[in-house]
Amino acid sequence: MENSVITNILTRRSIRKYKQQQIPTEVLNRILDCAVMSPSALNKQPWQVRIIQDEKLLTDVNDTFIRWAKGKQLPGSASRAQEEGFSVFHHAPTLIIVAADKTNNYAPIDCGILAQTIMTAAHSLGIGSCVIGSMAQATDNDKHIKNDILAIDDDHTVIFGIALGYADETPIVKDRDRSKIRLISYRQ
Ligand SMILES: Cc1cc2nc3c(=O)[nH]c(=O)nc-3n(C[C@H](O)[C@H](O)[C@H](O)COP(=O)(O)O)c2cc1C
């Protein structure tokens, strides 16, 4: 069975190499129209979402991560944080920061669904994306960036970023374990 939604879900990949061409504002706004329609427990929408496209601010957020990462043994691409030219959000021209309401137990789930909505909508419009979990703590710890610049309240915690931009790579599909998902029935 195929349709455009299924094809879109099956062909999305995390993108870690971006063209520097910025996303048109109307495309970004359409993605955000979809984001806001994400389901959330009791429709609380327990998030604060901030979009960064300003080059200086992107550099400051990345520098914050690099400083925070110094001396830490981090997994994945974050392990290369001290290398020249490193970008925790893979040099994407647009970075979405998602902060979750600390007082709402469902907030991390709701924010995860929001992320998938953003990434699926983005992919359908030809925009690549990647969730950046590794930058959460560094961004949340930097009071100046979190509170003063991003205007994220103290009762919210930054839980991930989402890199967005035109893909400059075509990653192969990563392995999935279908056996983790099972149909259970009394009758065989
Ligand atoms: C919560 C979460 C955190 C992630 N953090 C990072 C990250 O910090 N850096 C990164 O390059 N990819 C990150 N990813 C992307 C995953 O590595 C990727 O989704 C996974 O390897 C599957 O690959 P695919 O998205 O191409 O199917 C994250 C994904 C999720 C859902």
PDB file of C-alpha atoms in Angstrom, residues 1-93:
ATOM      1  CA  MET A   1       0.000   0.000   0.000  1.00  0.00           C
ATOM      2  CA  GLU A   2       1.360   3.405  -0.938  1.00  0.00           C
ATOM      3  CA  ASN A   3       0.246   6.986  -0.704  1.00  0.00           C
ATOM      4  CA  SER A   4       2.100  10.270  -0.352  1.00  0.00           C
ATOM      5  CA  VAL A   5       1.948  10.252   3.476  1.00  0.00           C
ATOM      6  CA  ILE A   6       3.355   6.712   3.734  1.00  0.00           C
ATOM      7  CA  THR A   7       6.072   7.509   1.210  1.00  0.00           C
ATOM      8  CA  ASN A   8       6.956  10.675   3.123  1.00  0.00           C
ATOM      9  CA  ILE A   9       7.274   8.805   6.436  1.00  0.00           C
ATOM     10  CA  LEU A  10       9.297   5.979   4.897  1.00  0.00           C
ATOM     11  CA  THR A  11      11.751   8.240   3.063  1.00  0.00           C
ATOM     12  CA  ARG A  12      12.591  10.714   5.866  1.00  0.00           C
ATOM     13  CA  ARG A  13      16.172  10.470   7.113  1.00  0.00           C
ATOM     14  CA  SER A  14      18.156  12.472   9.650  1.00  0.00           C
ATOM     15  CA  ILE A  15      20.194  14.972   7.648  1.00  0.00           C
ATOM     16  CA  ARG A  16      23.673  15.920   8.874  1.00  0.00           C
ATOM     17  CA  LYS A  17      24.893  17.894   5.870  1.00  0.00           C
ATOM     18  CA  TYR A  18      23.004  21.007   4.761  1.00  0.00           C
ATOM     19  CA  LYS A  19      23.172  23.529   1.958  1.00  0.00           C
ATOM     20  CA  GLN A  20      23.590  27.064   3.290  1.00  0.00           C
ATOM     21  CA  GLN A  21      20.569  28.304   1.290  1.00  0.00           C
ATOM     22  CA  GLN A  22      17.968  29.463   3.830  1.00  0.00           C
ATOM     23  CA  ILE A  23      14.449  28.043   3.997  1.00  0.00           C
ATOM     24  CA  PRO A  24      11.915  30.486   2.499  1.00  0.00           C
ATOM     25  CA  THR A  25       9.763  32.115   5.181  1.00  0.00           C
ATOM     26  CA  GLU A  26       6.528  30.781   3.684  1.00  0.00           C
ATOM     27  CA  VAL A  27       7.891  27.220   3.815  1.00  0.00           C
ATOM     28  CA  LEU A  28       8.976  27.657   7.439  1.00  0.00           C
ATOM     29  CA  ASN A  29       5.582  29.114   8.334  1.00  0.00           C
ATOM     30  CA  ARG A  30       3.755  26.179   6.723  1.00  0.00           C
ATOM     31  CA  ILE A  31       5.883  23.747   8.752  1.00  0.00           C
ATOM     32  CA  LEU A  32       4.971  25.707  11.896  1.00  0.00           C
ATOM     33  CA  ASP A  33       1.269  25.634  10.936  1.00  0.00           C
ATOM     34  CA  CYS A  34       1.605  21.839  11.089  1.00  0.00           C
ATOM     35  CA  ALA A  35       3.647  21.921  14.317  1.00  0.00           C
ATOM     36  CA  VAL A  36       0.948  23.807  16.163  1.00  0.00           C
ATOM     37  CA  MET A  37      -1.601  21.132  15.170  1.00  0.00           C
ATOM     38  CA  SER A  38       0.381  18.394  16.975  1.00  0.00           C
ATOM     39  CA  PRO A  39      -1.659  16.480  19.522  1.00  0.00           C
ATOM     40  CA  SER A  40      -0.798  16.934  23.207  1.00  0.00           C
ATOM     41  CA  ALA A  41      -2.235  15.540  26.422  1.00  0.00           C
ATOM     42  CA  LEU A  42      -5.329  17.581  27.368  1.00  0.00           C
ATOM     43  CA  ASN A  43      -4.294  19.936  24.533  1.00  0.00           C
ATOM     44  CA  LYS A  44      -1.925  21.656  26.986  1.00  0.00           C
ATOM     45  CA  GLN A  45       0.686  22.316  24.254  1.00  0.00           C
ATOM     46  CA  PRO A  46       3.330  22.155  27.022  1.00  0.00           C
ATOM     47  CA  TRP A  47       6.177  23.593  24.959  1.00  0.00           C
ATOM     48  CA  GLN A  48       8.004  26.780  24.132  1.00  0.00           C
ATOM     49  CA  VAL A  49       9.385  26.643  20.604  1.00  0.00           C
ATOM     50  CA  ARG A  50      11.972  29.129  19.306  1.00  0.00           C
ATOM     51  CA  ILE A  51      13.353  29.416  15.791  1.00  0.00           C
ATOM     52  CA  ILE A  52      16.846  30.711  15.140  1.00  0.00           C
ATOM     53  CA  GLN A  53      18.099  31.804  11.726  1.00  0.00           C
ATOM     54  CA  ASP A  54      20.384  34.658  12.797  1.00  0.00           C
ATOM     55  CA  GLU A  55      23.953  33.576  11.985  1.00  0.00           C
ATOM     56  CA  LYS A  56      25.525  35.236  15.047  1.00  0.00           C
ATOM     57  CA  LEU A  57      22.998  33.604  17.360  1.00  0.00           C
ATOM     58  CA  LEU A  58      23.514  30.202  15.697  1.00  0.00           C
ATOM     59  CA  THR A  59      27.244  30.629  16.307  1.00  0.00           C
ATOM     60  CA  ASP A  60      26.662  31.614  19.956  1.00  0.00           C
ATOM     61  CA  VAL A  61      24.435  28.559  20.566  1.00  0.00           C
ATOM     62  CA  ASN A  62      27.037  26.296  18.964  1.00  0.00           C
ATOM     63  CA  ASP A  63      29.870  27.907  20.973  1.00  0.00           C
ATOM     64  CA  THR A  64      27.855  27.360  24.166  1.00  0.00           C
ATOM     65  CA  PHE A  65      27.656  23.669  23.316  1.00  0.00           C
ATOM     66  CA  ILE A  66      31.375  23.421  22.503  1.00  0.00           C
ATOM     67  CA  ARG A  67      32.303  25.041  25.848  1.00  0.00           C
ATOM     68  CA  TRP A  68      29.919  22.753  27.738  1.00  0.00           C
ATOM     69  CA  ALA A  69      31.230  19.657  25.907  1.00  0.00           C
ATOM     70  CA  LYS A  70      34.885  20.336  26.793  1.00  0.00           C
ATOM     71  CA  GLY A  71      36.332  17.446  28.794  1.00  0.00           C
ATOM     72  CA  LYS A  72      33.159  15.330  28.487  1.00  0.00           C
ATOM     73  CA  GLN A  73      33.022  11.930  26.801  1.00  0.00           C
ATOM     74  CA  LEU A  74      29.998  12.358  24.551  1.00  0.00           C
ATOM     75  CA  PRO A  75      28.460   9.817  22.157  1.00  0.00           C
ATOM     76  CA  GLY A  76      27.875  10.225  18.426  1.00  0.00           C
ATOM     77  CA  SER A  77      28.954  13.283  16.488  1.00  0.00           C
ATOM     78  CA  ALA A  78      29.139  15.314  19.746  1.00  0.00           C
ATOM     79  CA  SER A  79      32.374  13.418  20.488  1.00  0.00           C
ATOM     80  CA  ARG A  80      34.014  15.652  17.838  1.00  0.00           C
ATOM     81  CA  ALA A  81      32.948  18.886  19.577  1.00  0.00           C
ATOM     82  CA  GLN A  82      36.518  20.186  20.014  1.00  0.00           C
ATOM     83  CA  GLU A  83      37.420  19.698  16.349  1.00  0.00           C
ATOM     84  CA  GLU A  84      37.795  22.732  14.080  1.00  0.00           C
ATOM     85  CA  GLY A  85      34.552  23.706  12.331  1.00  0.00           C
ATOM     86  CA  PHE A  86      32.299  21.523  14.511  1.00  0.00           C
ATOM     87  CA  SER A  87      28.596  22.327  14.562  1.00  0.00           C
ATOM     88  CA  VAL A  88      26.329  20.465  16.953  1.00  0.00           C
ATOM     89  CA  PHE A  89      23.414  21.157  14.587  1.00  0.00           C
ATOM     90  CA  HIS A  90      25.431  20.186  11.514  1.00  0.00           C
ATOM     91  CA  HIS A  91      25.658  23.746  10.113  1.00  0.00           C
ATOM     92  CA  ALA A  92      21.911  23.811   9.419  1.00  0.00           C
ATOM     93  CA  PRO A  93      20.759  27.349   8.510  1.00  0.00           C
TER      94      PRO A  93
END
